[in-house]
PDB file of N, CA and C in Angstrom:
ATOM      1  N   UNK R   1      70.482 -76.647 -79.428  1.00  0.00           N
ATOM      2  CA  UNK R   1      69.917 -75.659 -80.689  1.00  0.00           C
ATOM      3  C   UNK R   1      69.978 -74.089 -79.691  1.00  0.00           C
ATOM      4  N   UNK R   2      69.636 -74.203 -78.741  1.00  0.00           N
ATOM      5  CA  UNK R   2      69.889 -73.165 -78.085  1.00  0.00           C
ATOM      6  C   UNK R   2      71.668 -72.565 -77.875  1.00  0.00           C
ATOM      7  N   UNK R   3      72.137 -73.285 -77.503  1.00  0.00           N
ATOM      8  CA  UNK R   3      73.358 -73.290 -77.684  1.00  0.00           C
ATOM      9  C   UNK R   3      74.432 -72.492 -78.777  1.00  0.00           C
ATOM     10  N   UNK R   4      73.252 -72.833 -79.990  1.00  0.00           N
ATOM     11  CA  UNK R   4      73.917 -72.523 -80.911  1.00  0.00           C
ATOM     12  C   UNK R   4      73.668 -70.808 -81.123  1.00  0.00           C
ATOM     13  N   UNK R   5      72.019 -71.155 -80.824  1.00  0.00           N
ATOM     14  CA  UNK R   5      71.457 -69.429 -80.871  1.00  0.00           C
ATOM     15  C   UNK R   5      72.292 -68.435 -80.206  1.00  0.00           C
ATOM     16  N   UNK R   6      72.806 -69.060 -79.110  1.00  0.00           N
ATOM     17  CA  UNK R   6      72.999 -68.427 -77.804  1.00  0.00           C
ATOM     18  C   UNK R   6      74.542 -67.628 -78.539  1.00  0.00           C
ATOM     19  N   UNK R   7      75.436 -68.794 -78.615  1.00  0.00           N
ATOM     20  CA  UNK R   7      76.682 -68.257 -79.664  1.00  0.00           C
ATOM     21  C   UNK R   7      76.663 -67.090 -80.507  1.00  0.00           C
ATOM     22  N   UNK R   8      75.851 -67.458 -81.399  1.00  0.00           N
ATOM     23  CA  UNK R   8      75.582 -66.632 -82.231  1.00  0.00           C
ATOM     24  C   UNK R   8      75.109 -65.231 -82.079  1.00  0.00           C
ATOM     25  N   UNK R   9      74.085 -65.071 -81.015  1.00  0.00           N
ATOM     26  CA  UNK R   9      73.833 -64.134 -80.653  1.00  0.00           C
ATOM     27  C   UNK R   9      75.014 -62.959 -79.657  1.00  0.00           C
ATOM     28  N   UNK R  10      76.013 -63.808 -78.720  1.00  0.00           N
ATOM     29  CA  UNK R  10      76.839 -63.072 -78.500  1.00  0.00           C
ATOM     30  C   UNK R  10      78.368 -62.704 -79.537  1.00  0.00           C
ATOM     31  N   UNK R  11      77.991 -63.748 -80.573  1.00  0.00           N
ATOM     32  CA  UNK R  11      79.189 -62.974 -81.765  1.00  0.00           C
ATOM     33  C   UNK R  11      78.795 -61.769 -82.407  1.00  0.00           C
ATOM     34  N   UNK R  12      77.290 -61.863 -82.630  1.00  0.00           N
ATOM     35  CA  UNK R  12      76.959 -60.701 -83.160  1.00  0.00           C
ATOM     36  C   UNK R  12      76.824 -59.553 -82.506  1.00  0.00           C
ATOM     37  N   UNK R  13      76.694 -59.846 -80.933  1.00  0.00           N
ATOM     38  CA  UNK R  13      76.866 -58.708 -79.714  1.00  0.00           C
ATOM     39  C   UNK R  13      78.381 -58.250 -79.815  1.00  0.00           C
ATOM     40  N   UNK R  14      79.485 -59.075 -79.848  1.00  0.00           N
ATOM     41  CA  UNK R  14      80.155 -58.384 -79.797  1.00  0.00           C
ATOM     42  C   UNK R  14      81.438 -57.815 -80.634  1.00  0.00           C
ATOM     43  N   UNK R  15      80.636 -58.535 -82.308  1.00  0.00           N
ATOM     44  CA  UNK R  15      81.009 -57.578 -83.420  1.00  0.00           C
ATOM     45  C   UNK R  15      80.563 -55.980 -84.027  1.00  0.00           C
ATOM     46  N   UNK R  16      79.236 -56.078 -83.051  1.00  0.00           N
ATOM     47  CA  UNK R  16      78.908 -54.947 -83.097  1.00  0.00           C
ATOM     48  C   UNK R  16      79.183 -53.803 -81.910  1.00  0.00           C
ATOM     49  N   UNK R  17      79.287 -54.213 -80.857  1.00  0.00           N
ATOM     50  CA  UNK R  17      80.481 -53.402 -80.326  1.00  0.00           C
ATOM     51  C   UNK R  17      81.676 -53.060 -80.550  1.00  0.00           C
ATOM     52  N   UNK R  18      82.252 -54.011 -81.122  1.00  0.00           N
ATOM     53  CA  UNK R  18      83.652 -53.580 -81.567  1.00  0.00           C
ATOM     54  C   UNK R  18      83.346 -52.791 -83.298  1.00  0.00           C
ATOM     55  N   UNK R  19      82.433 -53.006 -83.817  1.00  0.00           N
ATOM     56  CA  UNK R  19      82.041 -51.903 -84.834  1.00  0.00           C
ATOM     57  C   UNK R  19      81.763 -50.683 -84.605  1.00  0.00           C
ATOM     58  N   UNK R  20      81.198 -50.205 -83.425  1.00  0.00           N
ATOM     59  CA  UNK R  20      80.742 -49.243 -82.997  1.00  0.00           C
ATOM     60  C   UNK R  20      81.820 -48.288 -82.134  1.00  0.00           C
ATOM     61  N   UNK R  21      82.764 -49.688 -81.801  1.00  0.00           N
ATOM     62  CA  UNK R  21      83.574 -48.555 -80.913  1.00  0.00           C
ATOM     63  C   UNK R  21      84.829 -48.452 -81.977  1.00  0.00           C
ATOM     64  N   UNK R  22      84.844 -49.224 -83.265  1.00  0.00           N
ATOM     65  CA  UNK R  22      86.150 -48.056 -84.631  1.00  0.00           C
ATOM     66  C   UNK R  22      85.081 -47.270 -85.265  1.00  0.00           C
ATOM     67  N   UNK R  23      83.830 -46.706 -85.567  1.00  0.00           N
ATOM     68  CA  UNK R  23      83.448 -46.243 -85.492  1.00  0.00           C
ATOM     69  C   UNK R  23      83.535 -44.495 -85.026  1.00  0.00           C
ATOM     70  N   UNK R  24      83.238 -44.831 -83.658  1.00  0.00           N
ATOM     71  CA  UNK R  24      83.354 -43.981 -82.965  1.00  0.00           C
ATOM     72  C   UNK R  24      84.724 -43.358 -82.800  1.00  0.00           C
ATOM     73  N   UNK R  25      85.724 -43.947 -82.810  1.00  0.00           N
ATOM     74  CA  UNK R  25      87.227 -43.652 -82.820  1.00  0.00           C
ATOM     75  C   UNK R  25      87.038 -43.372 -84.223  1.00  0.00           C
ATOM     76  N   UNK R  26      87.200 -43.411 -85.176  1.00  0.00           N
ATOM     77  CA  UNK R  26      87.436 -42.594 -86.611  1.00  0.00           C
ATOM     78  C   UNK R  26      86.716 -41.004 -86.279  1.00  0.00           C
ATOM     79  N   UNK R  27      85.616 -41.431 -85.749  1.00  0.00           N
ATOM     80  CA  UNK R  27      84.808 -39.793 -85.700  1.00  0.00           C
ATOM     81  C   UNK R  27      85.934 -39.100 -85.322  1.00  0.00           C
ATOM     82  N   UNK R  28      85.963 -39.678 -83.579  1.00  0.00           N
ATOM     83  CA  UNK R  28      86.981 -38.796 -83.304  1.00  0.00           C
ATOM     84  C   UNK R  28      88.381 -38.190 -83.343  1.00  0.00           C
ATOM     85  N   UNK R  29      89.125 -38.690 -83.993  1.00  0.00           N
ATOM     86  CA  UNK R  29      90.143 -39.032 -84.888  1.00  0.00           C
ATOM     87  C   UNK R  29      90.052 -38.044 -85.891  1.00  0.00           C
ATOM     88  N   UNK R  30      88.876 -38.040 -86.786  1.00  0.00           N
ATOM     89  CA  UNK R  30      88.667 -37.195 -87.809  1.00  0.00           C
ATOM     90  C   UNK R  30      88.552 -35.415 -87.229  1.00  0.00           C
ATOM     91  N   UNK R  31      87.568 -35.371 -86.157  1.00  0.00           N
ATOM     92  CA  UNK R  31      87.622 -34.345 -85.287  1.00  0.00           C
ATOM     93  C   UNK R  31      88.303 -33.317 -85.050  1.00  0.00           C
ATOM     94  N   UNK R  32      89.494 -34.634 -84.271  1.00  0.00           N
ATOM     95  CA  UNK R  32      90.835 -33.786 -83.945  1.00  0.00           C
ATOM     96  C   UNK R  32      91.550 -33.255 -85.180  1.00  0.00           C
ATOM     97  N   UNK R  33      91.563 -34.443 -85.878  1.00  0.00           N
ATOM     98  CA  UNK R  33      92.469 -33.940 -87.436  1.00  0.00           C
ATOM     99  C   UNK R  33      92.077 -32.672 -88.098  1.00  0.00           C
ATOM    100  N   UNK R  34      90.811 -32.262 -88.223  1.00  0.00           N
ATOM    101  CA  UNK R  34      90.452 -31.206 -88.490  1.00  0.00           C
ATOM    102  C   UNK R  34      90.630 -29.968 -88.326  1.00  0.00           C
ATOM    103  N   UNK R  35      90.588 -30.022 -86.770  1.00  0.00           N
ATOM    104  CA  UNK R  35      91.028 -28.929 -85.917  1.00  0.00           C
ATOM    105  C   UNK R  35      92.618 -28.807 -85.106  1.00  0.00           C
ATOM    106  N   UNK R  36      93.218 -29.835 -86.291  1.00  0.00           N
ATOM    107  CA  UNK R  36      94.697 -29.719 -85.867  1.00  0.00           C
ATOM    108  C   UNK R  36      95.337 -28.921 -87.214  1.00  0.00           C
ATOM    109  N   UNK R  37      96.081 -27.389 -86.857  1.00  0.00           N
ATOM    110  CA  UNK R  37      96.574 -26.727 -87.645  1.00  0.00           C
ATOM    111  C   UNK R  37      98.199 -26.667 -87.879  1.00  0.00           C
ATOM    112  N   UNK R  38      98.454 -26.049 -89.061  1.00  0.00           N
ATOM    113  CA  UNK R  38     100.068 -26.321 -89.079  1.00  0.00           C
ATOM    114  C   UNK R  38     100.600 -25.194 -88.292  1.00  0.00           C
ATOM    115  N   UNK R  39     102.130 -25.383 -88.240  1.00  0.00           N
ATOM    116  CA  UNK R  39     102.627 -24.421 -87.695  1.00  0.00           C
ATOM    117  C   UNK R  39     102.819 -24.487 -85.984  1.00  0.00           C
ATOM    118  N   UNK R  40     102.628 -26.071 -85.867  1.00  0.00           N
ATOM    119  CA  UNK R  40     102.426 -26.255 -83.959  1.00  0.00           C
ATOM    120  C   UNK R  40     103.620 -26.959 -83.489  1.00  0.00           C
ATOM    121  N   UNK R  41     104.078 -26.989 -82.247  1.00  0.00           N
ATOM    122  CA  UNK R  41     104.746 -27.811 -82.324  1.00  0.00           C
ATOM    123  C   UNK R  41     104.480 -29.361 -81.785  1.00  0.00           C
ATOM    124  N   UNK R  42     105.791 -29.748 -81.654  1.00  0.00           N
ATOM    125  CA  UNK R  42     105.257 -31.701 -81.796  1.00  0.00           C
ATOM    126  C   UNK R  42     104.667 -31.383 -80.030  1.00  0.00           C
ATOM    127  N   UNK R  43     105.001 -30.562 -79.265  1.00  0.00           N
ATOM    128  CA  UNK R  43     104.738 -30.793 -77.699  1.00  0.00           C
ATOM    129  C   UNK R  43     103.186 -30.477 -77.692  1.00  0.00           C
ATOM    130  N   UNK R  44     102.716 -29.739 -78.566  1.00  0.00           N
ATOM    131  CA  UNK R  44     101.195 -29.228 -78.326  1.00  0.00           C
ATOM    132  C   UNK R  44     100.538 -30.286 -79.423  1.00  0.00           C
ATOM    133  N   UNK R  45     101.271 -30.831 -80.511  1.00  0.00           N
ATOM    134  CA  UNK R  45     100.296 -32.314 -81.212  1.00  0.00           C
ATOM    135  C   UNK R  45     100.079 -33.107 -79.850  1.00  0.00           C
ATOM    136  N   UNK R  46     101.131 -33.718 -79.324  1.00  0.00           N
ATOM    137  CA  UNK R  46     101.143 -34.622 -78.265  1.00  0.00           C
ATOM    138  C   UNK R  46     100.055 -34.245 -77.036  1.00  0.00           C
ATOM    139  N   UNK R  47     100.073 -33.177 -76.966  1.00  0.00           N
ATOM    140  CA  UNK R  47      98.363 -32.484 -76.059  1.00  0.00           C
ATOM    141  C   UNK R  47      97.939 -32.879 -76.489  1.00  0.00           C
ATOM    142  N   UNK R  48      97.398 -33.073 -77.431  1.00  0.00           N
ATOM    143  CA  UNK R  48      96.381 -32.918 -77.979  1.00  0.00           C
ATOM    144  C   UNK R  48      95.828 -34.844 -78.553  1.00  0.00           C
ATOM    145  N   UNK R  49      97.166 -34.976 -79.153  1.00  0.00           N
ATOM    146  CA  UNK R  49      96.813 -36.689 -79.550  1.00  0.00           C
ATOM    147  C   UNK R  49      97.387 -37.699 -78.822  1.00  0.00           C
ATOM    148  N   UNK R  50      98.150 -37.274 -77.988  1.00  0.00           N
ATOM    149  CA  UNK R  50      98.927 -38.318 -77.052  1.00  0.00           C
ATOM    150  C   UNK R  50     100.173 -38.548 -77.934  1.00  0.00           C
ATOM    151  N   UNK R  51     100.547 -40.186 -77.336  1.00  0.00           N
ATOM    152  CA  UNK R  51     101.867 -40.343 -77.448  1.00  0.00           C
ATOM    153  C   UNK R  51     101.411 -41.521 -79.063  1.00  0.00           C
ATOM    154  N   UNK R  52     102.125 -40.745 -80.292  1.00  0.00           N
ATOM    155  CA  UNK R  52     102.301 -41.420 -81.489  1.00  0.00           C
ATOM    156  C   UNK R  52     102.359 -43.065 -81.042  1.00  0.00           C
ATOM    157  N   UNK R  53     101.741 -43.560 -82.387  1.00  0.00           N
ATOM    158  CA  UNK R  53     101.850 -45.211 -82.455  1.00  0.00           C
ATOM    159  C   UNK R  53     103.205 -45.449 -83.349  1.00  0.00           C
ATOM    160  N   UNK R  54     103.824 -44.244 -84.341  1.00  0.00           N
ATOM    161  CA  UNK R  54     104.894 -44.407 -84.557  1.00  0.00           C
ATOM    162  C   UNK R  54     105.887 -42.989 -84.475  1.00  0.00           C
ATOM    163  N   UNK R  55     107.121 -42.988 -84.603  1.00  0.00           N
ATOM    164  CA  UNK R  55     107.754 -41.678 -84.338  1.00  0.00           C
ATOM    165  C   UNK R  55     109.219 -41.785 -84.741  1.00  0.00           C
ATOM    166  N   UNK R  56     109.496 -41.130 -86.099  1.00  0.00           N
ATOM    167  CA  UNK R  56     110.490 -41.497 -86.801  1.00  0.00           C
ATOM    168  C   UNK R  56     111.154 -40.153 -87.378  1.00  0.00           C
ATOM    169  N   UNK R  57     112.601 -40.496 -87.869  1.00  0.00           N
ATOM    170  CA  UNK R  57     112.998 -39.461 -89.043  1.00  0.00           C
ATOM    171  C   UNK R  57     113.172 -40.136 -90.024  1.00  0.00           C
ATOM    172  N   UNK R  58     113.125 -39.116 -90.977  1.00  0.00           N
ATOM    173  CA  UNK R  58     112.767 -39.653 -92.347  1.00  0.00           C
ATOM    174  C   UNK R  58     113.812 -38.671 -92.922  1.00  0.00           C
ATOM    175  N   UNK R  59     114.858 -40.428 -93.293  1.00  0.00           N
ATOM    176  CA  UNK R  59     116.269 -39.893 -93.965  1.00  0.00           C
ATOM    177  C   UNK R  59     115.419 -38.991 -95.338  1.00  0.00           C
ATOM    178  N   UNK R  60     114.805 -39.457 -96.313  1.00  0.00           N
ATOM    179  CA  UNK R  60     114.306 -39.209 -97.605  1.00  0.00           C
ATOM    180  C   UNK R  60     114.134 -37.807 -97.639  1.00  0.00           C
ATOM    181  N   UNK R  61     113.586 -37.482 -96.864  1.00  0.00           N
ATOM    182  CA  UNK R  61     113.101 -35.812 -96.688  1.00  0.00           C
ATOM    183  C   UNK R  61     113.667 -35.082 -95.627  1.00  0.00           C
ATOM    184  N   UNK R  62     114.987 -34.979 -95.609  1.00  0.00           N
ATOM    185  CA  UNK R  62     116.013 -34.214 -95.322  1.00  0.00           C
ATOM    186  C   UNK R  62     115.551 -34.014 -94.147  1.00  0.00           C
ATOM    187  N   UNK R  63     115.749 -35.482 -93.150  1.00  0.00           N
ATOM    188  CA  UNK R  63     115.624 -35.967 -91.753  1.00  0.00           C
ATOM    189  C   UNK R  63     114.511 -34.676 -90.980  1.00  0.00           C
ATOM    190  N   UNK R  64     113.428 -34.509 -91.477  1.00  0.00           N
ATOM    191  CA  UNK R  64     111.855 -34.314 -90.907  1.00  0.00           C
ATOM    192  C   UNK R  64     111.669 -35.428 -89.996  1.00  0.00           C
ATOM    193  N   UNK R  65     110.909 -34.981 -88.863  1.00  0.00           N
ATOM    194  CA  UNK R  65     110.512 -35.678 -88.006  1.00  0.00           C
ATOM    195  C   UNK R  65     108.843 -35.933 -88.134  1.00  0.00           C
ATOM    196  N   UNK R  66     108.824 -37.583 -88.280  1.00  0.00           N
ATOM    197  CA  UNK R  66     107.055 -37.922 -88.739  1.00  0.00           C
ATOM    198  C   UNK R  66     106.864 -38.482 -87.441  1.00  0.00           C
ATOM    199  N   UNK R  67     105.512 -38.218 -87.109  1.00  0.00           N
ATOM    200  CA  UNK R  67     104.541 -38.892 -86.234  1.00  0.00           C
ATOM    201  C   UNK R  67     103.578 -39.499 -86.654  1.00  0.00           C
ATOM    202  N   UNK R  68     102.662 -40.809 -86.440  1.00  0.00           N
ATOM    203  CA  UNK R  68     101.990 -41.753 -86.912  1.00  0.00           C
ATOM    204  C   UNK R  68     100.693 -41.952 -85.773  1.00  0.00           C
ATOM    205  N   UNK R  69      99.149 -41.821 -86.064  1.00  0.00           N
ATOM    206  CA  UNK R  69      98.738 -42.220 -84.851  1.00  0.00           C
ATOM    207  C   UNK R  69      97.923 -43.087 -85.798  1.00  0.00           C
ATOM    208  N   UNK R  70      97.631 -44.526 -85.651  1.00  0.00           N
ATOM    209  CA  UNK R  70      96.284 -45.167 -85.890  1.00  0.00           C
ATOM    210  C   UNK R  70      95.534 -45.750 -85.415  1.00  0.00           C
ATOM    211  N   UNK R  71      94.175 -45.914 -86.169  1.00  0.00           N
ATOM    212  CA  UNK R  71      92.989 -46.220 -85.089  1.00  0.00           C
ATOM    213  C   UNK R  71      92.974 -47.848 -84.384  1.00  0.00           C
ATOM    214  N   UNK R  72      92.536 -48.574 -83.666  1.00  0.00           N
ATOM    215  CA  UNK R  72      92.748 -49.499 -82.865  1.00  0.00           C
ATOM    216  C   UNK R  72      92.661 -50.803 -84.222  1.00  0.00           C
ATOM    217  N   UNK R  73      91.573 -50.386 -85.253  1.00  0.00           N
ATOM    218  CA  UNK R  73      92.107 -51.626 -86.161  1.00  0.00           C
ATOM    219  C   UNK R  73      92.721 -51.193 -87.254  1.00  0.00           C
ATOM    220  N   UNK R  74      93.156 -50.342 -87.633  1.00  0.00           N
ATOM    221  CA  UNK R  74      94.380 -49.890 -88.011  1.00  0.00           C
ATOM    222  C   UNK R  74      93.573 -49.270 -89.869  1.00  0.00           C
ATOM    223  N   UNK R  75      92.196 -48.813 -90.197  1.00  0.00           N
ATOM    224  CA  UNK R  75      91.957 -48.601 -90.822  1.00  0.00           C
ATOM    225  C   UNK R  75      92.061 -47.141 -91.522  1.00  0.00           C
ATOM    226  N   UNK R  76      92.296 -46.386 -90.445  1.00  0.00           N
ATOM    227  CA  UNK R  76      92.669 -44.811 -90.541  1.00  0.00           C
ATOM    228  C   UNK R  76      94.079 -44.952 -89.561  1.00  0.00           C
ATOM    229  N   UNK R  77      94.658 -43.935 -90.836  1.00  0.00           N
ATOM    230  CA  UNK R  77      96.215 -43.452 -90.184  1.00  0.00           C
ATOM    231  C   UNK R  77      96.191 -41.979 -90.117  1.00  0.00           C
ATOM    232  N   UNK R  78      96.911 -40.752 -89.370  1.00  0.00           N
ATOM    233  CA  UNK R  78      97.309 -39.877 -89.794  1.00  0.00           C
ATOM    234  C   UNK R  78      98.485 -39.735 -89.330  1.00  0.00           C
ATOM    235  N   UNK R  79      99.152 -39.247 -90.597  1.00  0.00           N
ATOM    236  CA  UNK R  79     100.606 -38.807 -90.532  1.00  0.00           C
ATOM    237  C   UNK R  79     101.271 -37.196 -90.215  1.00  0.00           C
ATOM    238  N   UNK R  80     101.598 -36.577 -89.248  1.00  0.00           N
ATOM    239  CA  UNK R  80     102.084 -35.559 -89.031  1.00  0.00           C
ATOM    240  C   UNK R  80     103.846 -35.189 -89.349  1.00  0.00           C
ATOM    241  N   UNK R  81     104.393 -34.040 -90.556  1.00  0.00           N
ATOM    242  CA  UNK R  81     105.597 -34.234 -90.806  1.00  0.00           C
ATOM    243  C   UNK R  81     105.520 -32.988 -90.188  1.00  0.00           C
ATOM    244  N   UNK R  82     107.190 -33.008 -89.337  1.00  0.00           N
ATOM    245  CA  UNK R  82     107.603 -31.890 -88.664  1.00  0.00           C
ATOM    246  C   UNK R  82     109.112 -31.369 -89.086  1.00  0.00           C
ATOM    247  N   UNK R  83     109.577 -30.510 -89.220  1.00  0.00           N
ATOM    248  CA  UNK R  83     110.450 -29.863 -89.999  1.00  0.00           C
ATOM    249  C   UNK R  83     111.351 -29.850 -88.802  1.00  0.00           C
ATOM    250  N   UNK R  84     112.765 -30.099 -89.302  1.00  0.00           N
ATOM    251  CA  UNK R  84     113.710 -30.237 -88.632  1.00  0.00           C
ATOM    252  C   UNK R  84     114.639 -29.232 -88.050  1.00  0.00           C
ATOM    253  N   UNK R  85     114.496 -28.348 -88.656  1.00  0.00           N
ATOM    254  CA  UNK R  85     114.752 -27.024 -87.806  1.00  0.00           C
ATOM    255  C   UNK R  85     114.005 -26.114 -87.173  1.00  0.00           C
ATOM    256  N   UNK R  86     112.845 -26.118 -87.479  1.00  0.00           N
ATOM    257  CA  UNK R  86     112.007 -24.886 -86.431  1.00  0.00           C
ATOM    258  C   UNK R  86     111.089 -26.148 -85.734  1.00  0.00           C
ATOM    259  N   UNK R  87     110.971 -27.229 -86.121  1.00  0.00           N
ATOM    260  CA  UNK R  87     110.639 -28.259 -84.801  1.00  0.00           C
ATOM    261  C   UNK R  87     108.653 -27.845 -85.119  1.00  0.00           C
ATOM    262  N   UNK R  88     108.113 -27.217 -86.186  1.00  0.00           N
ATOM    263  CA  UNK R  88     106.775 -27.038 -86.385  1.00  0.00           C
ATOM    264  C   UNK R  88     106.120 -27.688 -87.256  1.00  0.00           C
ATOM    265  N   UNK R  89     104.832 -28.221 -86.992  1.00  0.00           N
ATOM    266  CA  UNK R  89     104.103 -28.847 -88.342  1.00  0.00           C
ATOM    267  C   UNK R  89     104.202 -28.258 -89.899  1.00  0.00           C
ATOM    268  N   UNK R  90     104.353 -29.150 -90.598  1.00  0.00           N
ATOM    269  CA  UNK R  90     104.377 -28.090 -92.172  1.00  0.00           C
ATOM    270  C   UNK R  90     103.390 -29.102 -93.053  1.00  0.00           C
ATOM    271  N   UNK R  91     103.127 -30.477 -92.534  1.00  0.00           N
ATOM    272  CA  UNK R  91     102.184 -31.444 -93.649  1.00  0.00           C
ATOM    273  C   UNK R  91     101.748 -32.293 -92.494  1.00  0.00           C
ATOM    274  N   UNK R  92     100.038 -32.489 -92.650  1.00  0.00           N
ATOM    275  CA  UNK R  92      99.714 -33.615 -91.971  1.00  0.00           C
ATOM    276  C   UNK R  92      98.816 -34.094 -93.316  1.00  0.00           C
ATOM    277  N   UNK R  93      98.500 -35.364 -92.998  1.00  0.00           N
ATOM    278  CA  UNK R  93      98.370 -36.168 -93.968  1.00  0.00           C
ATOM    279  C   UNK R  93      97.376 -37.426 -93.166  1.00  0.00           C
ATOM    280  N   UNK R  94      96.054 -37.332 -93.595  1.00  0.00           N
ATOM    281  CA  UNK R  94      94.996 -38.530 -93.258  1.00  0.00           C
ATOM    282  C   UNK R  94      94.736 -39.479 -94.515  1.00  0.00           C
ATOM    283  N   UNK R  95      94.874 -40.882 -93.901  1.00  0.00           N
ATOM    284  CA  UNK R  95      94.818 -41.996 -95.021  1.00  0.00           C
ATOM    285  C   UNK R  95      93.720 -42.972 -94.448  1.00  0.00           C
ATOM    286  N   UNK R  96      92.827 -42.220 -94.618  1.00  0.00           N
ATOM    287  CA  UNK R  96      91.690 -43.027 -94.016  1.00  0.00           C
ATOM    288  C   UNK R  96      91.581 -44.150 -95.260  1.00  0.00           C
ATOM    289  N   UNK R  97      91.146 -44.813 -94.923  1.00  0.00           N
ATOM    290  CA  UNK R  97      90.223 -46.304 -95.904  1.00  0.00           C
ATOM    291  C   UNK R  97      91.467 -46.879 -96.867  1.00  0.00           C
TER     292      UNK R  97
END
């Protein structure tokens, strides 16, 4: 019986820690997202956000460059679109939940 209680307690603690980490990460990303302004360069965005989870050229939108950042459990995604010619941020999108 003690082993079952210990296992249940450890599982609850791990779940709480993961939930707290995820919530903290989402709050931090939301703050960064709201502070990020348009017309910044890719380098400026990478300084603030780090390396993206995905970095690709979108053929269907005139070869604009897309950077995507995701939270660790994938609940939130932040998408940044850069103009091909000027290499400045022209669109940002928050795909939370």
